PDB file of C-alpha atoms in Angstrom:
ATOM      1  CA  MET F 882    -190.856 -28.344-153.141  1.00  0.00           C
ATOM      2  CA  ALA F 883    -191.104 -27.653-149.293  1.00  0.00           C
ATOM      3  CA  VAL F 884    -190.363 -24.791-146.746  1.00  0.00           C
ATOM      4  CA  THR F 885    -186.884 -24.086-146.361  1.00  0.00           C
ATOM      5  CA  PRO F 886    -185.938 -24.188-143.011  1.00  0.00           C
ATOM      6  CA  VAL F 887    -182.817 -21.242-141.932  1.00  0.00           C
ATOM      7  CA  ASP F 888    -182.197 -21.614-138.254  1.00  0.00           C
ATOM      8  CA  LEU F 889    -180.476 -18.618-136.989  1.00  0.00           C
ATOM      9  CA  SER F 890    -181.327 -19.610-133.376  1.00  0.00           C
ATOM     10  CA  ALA F 891    -177.499 -19.575-132.566  1.00  0.00           C
ATOM     11  CA  VAL F 892    -175.681 -16.636-134.363  1.00  0.00           C
ATOM     12  CA  VAL F 893    -174.853 -13.212-132.459  1.00  0.00           C
ATOM     13  CA  GLY F 894    -176.753  -9.428-133.598  1.00  0.00           C
ATOM     14  CA  GLY F 895    -174.499  -8.478-137.109  1.00  0.00           C
ATOM     15  CA  THR F 896    -174.829 -11.914-138.587  1.00  0.00           C
ATOM     16  CA  THR F 897    -175.527 -11.956-142.182  1.00  0.00           C
ATOM     17  CA  SER F 898    -176.897 -15.681-144.216  1.00  0.00           C
ATOM     18  CA  ALA F 899    -177.412 -16.804-147.660  1.00  0.00           C
ATOM     19  CA  THR F 900    -179.648 -19.627-148.701  1.00  0.00           C
ATOM     20  CA  ALA F 901    -179.918 -20.829-152.038  1.00  0.00           C
ATOM     21  CA  SER F 902    -182.258 -21.862-154.383  1.00  0.00           C
ATOM     22  CA  VAL F 903    -185.003 -21.357-152.825  1.00  0.00           C
ATOM     23  CA  GLY F 904    -188.733 -22.274-154.255  1.00  0.00           C
ATOM     24  CA  THR F 905    -192.180 -20.353-153.814  1.00  0.00           C
ATOM     25  CA  ASP F 906    -192.518 -22.512-150.778  1.00  0.00           C
ATOM     26  CA  GLY F 907    -190.737 -19.649-149.018  1.00  0.00           C
ATOM     27  CA  ALA F 908    -187.607 -19.801-146.203  1.00  0.00           C
ATOM     28  CA  LEU F 909    -188.925 -20.409-142.434  1.00  0.00           C
ATOM     29  CA  ILE F 910    -185.895 -18.114-141.076  1.00  0.00           C
ATOM     30  CA  THR F 911    -185.540 -18.152-137.461  1.00  0.00           C
ATOM     31  CA  GLY F 912    -183.810 -15.855-135.266  1.00  0.00           C
ATOM     32  CA  PRO F 913    -182.590 -15.690-131.370  1.00  0.00           C
ATOM     33  CA  PRO F 914    -184.449 -15.416-129.125  1.00  0.00           C
ATOM     34  CA  ARG F 915    -184.778 -11.783-127.951  1.00  0.00           C
ATOM     35  CA  CYS F 916    -182.822 -10.418-130.834  1.00  0.00           C
ATOM     36  CA  ALA F 917    -183.663  -6.885-131.505  1.00  0.00           C
ATOM     37  CA  ALA F 918    -185.051  -7.216-135.549  1.00  0.00           C
ATOM     38  CA  ILE F 919    -184.420  -9.377-138.477  1.00  0.00           C
ATOM     39  CA  TYR F 920    -183.569  -7.887-142.067  1.00  0.00           C
ATOM     40  CA  VAL F 921    -184.611 -10.241-145.247  1.00  0.00           C
ATOM     41  CA  ARG F 922    -183.529  -9.923-148.941  1.00  0.00           C
ATOM     42  CA  ALA F 923    -184.493 -11.890-152.073  1.00  0.00           C
ATOM     43  CA  ASP F 924    -182.622 -11.374-155.544  1.00  0.00           C
ATOM     44  CA  ASP F 925    -186.152 -11.589-157.083  1.00  0.00           C
ATOM     45  CA  ALA F 926    -189.943 -10.511-155.230  1.00  0.00           C
ATOM     46  CA  GLY F 927    -191.572 -12.345-153.731  1.00  0.00           C
ATOM     47  CA  THR F 928    -193.951 -11.830-149.854  1.00  0.00           C
ATOM     48  CA  PHE F 929    -192.530 -12.048-146.492  1.00  0.00           C
ATOM     49  CA  ALA F 930    -194.867 -12.716-143.724  1.00  0.00           C
ATOM     50  CA  GLY F 931    -193.477 -12.673-139.544  1.00  0.00           C
ATOM     51  CA  GLY F 932    -195.523 -14.972-137.741  1.00  0.00           C
ATOM     52  CA  ASP F 933    -199.118 -14.728-137.376  1.00  0.00           C
ATOM     53  CA  GLY F 934    -198.606 -12.255-139.356  1.00  0.00           C
ATOM     54  CA  ASP F 935    -200.747 -11.096-143.231  1.00  0.00           C
ATOM     55  CA  ASP F 936    -197.994 -11.343-146.727  1.00  0.00           C
ATOM     56  CA  VAL F 937    -196.086  -7.960-147.314  1.00  0.00           C
ATOM     57  CA  PRO F 938    -194.539  -7.440-150.384  1.00  0.00           C
ATOM     58  CA  LEU F 939    -190.806  -7.610-150.767  1.00  0.00           C
ATOM     59  CA  ASP F 940    -189.054  -6.000-153.330  1.00  0.00           C
ATOM     60  CA  ALA F 941    -186.098  -8.039-155.133  1.00  0.00           C
ATOM     61  CA  ASP F 942    -182.272  -6.925-153.727  1.00  0.00           C
ATOM     62  CA  VAL F 943    -184.042  -4.151-151.205  1.00  0.00           C
ATOM     63  CA  TRP F 944    -183.495  -4.508-147.314  1.00  0.00           C
ATOM     64  CA  THR F 945    -186.656  -5.259-145.778  1.00  0.00           C
ATOM     65  CA  LEU F 946    -187.017  -4.853-141.787  1.00  0.00           C
ATOM     66  CA  ALA F 947    -189.064  -8.330-141.655  1.00  0.00           C
ATOM     67  CA  TYR F 948    -189.112  -8.189-137.616  1.00  0.00           C
ATOM     68  CA  GLN F 949    -188.606  -6.217-135.013  1.00  0.00           C
ATOM     69  CA  GLN F 950    -188.375  -7.302-130.916  1.00  0.00           C
ATOM     70  CA  SER F 951    -190.861  -5.332-129.038  1.00  0.00           C
ATOM     71  CA  PRO F 952    -192.925  -5.806-126.201  1.00  0.00           C
ATOM     72  CA  GLY F 953    -196.027  -8.964-126.160  1.00  0.00           C
ATOM     73  CA  LEU F 954    -194.265 -10.380-128.992  1.00  0.00           C
ATOM     74  CA  SER F 955    -192.690 -14.341-128.944  1.00  0.00           C
ATOM     75  CA  SER F 956    -188.803 -14.024-128.124  1.00  0.00           C
ATOM     76  CA  SER F 957    -188.674 -16.800-130.745  1.00  0.00           C
ATOM     77  CA  PRO F 958    -188.720 -14.425-134.195  1.00  0.00           C
ATOM     78  CA  THR F 959    -189.508 -16.167-137.510  1.00  0.00           C
ATOM     79  CA  VAL F 960    -190.381 -14.929-140.973  1.00  0.00           C
ATOM     80  CA  LEU F 961    -191.595 -16.792-144.286  1.00  0.00           C
ATOM     81  CA  VAL F 962    -189.799 -15.166-147.377  1.00  0.00           C
ATOM     82  CA  LYS F 963    -191.226 -16.416-150.587  1.00  0.00           C
ATOM     83  CA  PRO F 964    -190.472 -15.547-153.982  1.00  0.00           C
ATOM     84  CA  SER F 965    -192.812 -15.256-156.338  1.00  0.00           C
ATOM     85  CA  THR F 966    -192.269 -17.406-159.291  1.00  0.00           C
ATOM     86  CA  GLY F 967    -188.613 -19.890-159.557  1.00  0.00           C
ATOM     87  CA  THR F 968    -185.966 -20.000-156.937  1.00  0.00           C
ATOM     88  CA  THR F 969    -184.419 -17.343-155.916  1.00  0.00           C
ATOM     89  CA  THR F 970    -181.433 -16.952-152.606  1.00  0.00           C
ATOM     90  CA  VAL F 971    -182.870 -15.838-149.320  1.00  0.00           C
ATOM     91  CA  TYR F 972    -180.822 -13.434-147.078  1.00  0.00           C
ATOM     92  CA  ALA F 973    -181.488 -12.520-143.468  1.00  0.00           C
ATOM     93  CA  ARG F 974    -179.544 -10.131-141.820  1.00  0.00           C
ATOM     94  CA  VAL F 975    -179.685 -10.140-137.121  1.00  0.00           C
ATOM     95  CA  VAL F 976    -179.371  -7.493-135.515  1.00  0.00           C
TER      96      VAL F 976
END
């Protein structure tokens, strides 16, 4: 499987999206420029990483802060969410 692109670059804050059938290559979530934060959740455990950061464990069914705007960070926030095994549904909330 390939990485699943999830383009949320044009959404407004408070938007939640769901992407089904994300494989172990993950879902690359692109948030809108200058969004305050991106929270992620998946039906199954896995990892997430923001930008060039290291993988961080992601518990199943728990909303987790994956990106928070701060000075010096990219104005095009991205987060890669990868399930540990199989496929899952990945959720993203832009605030």
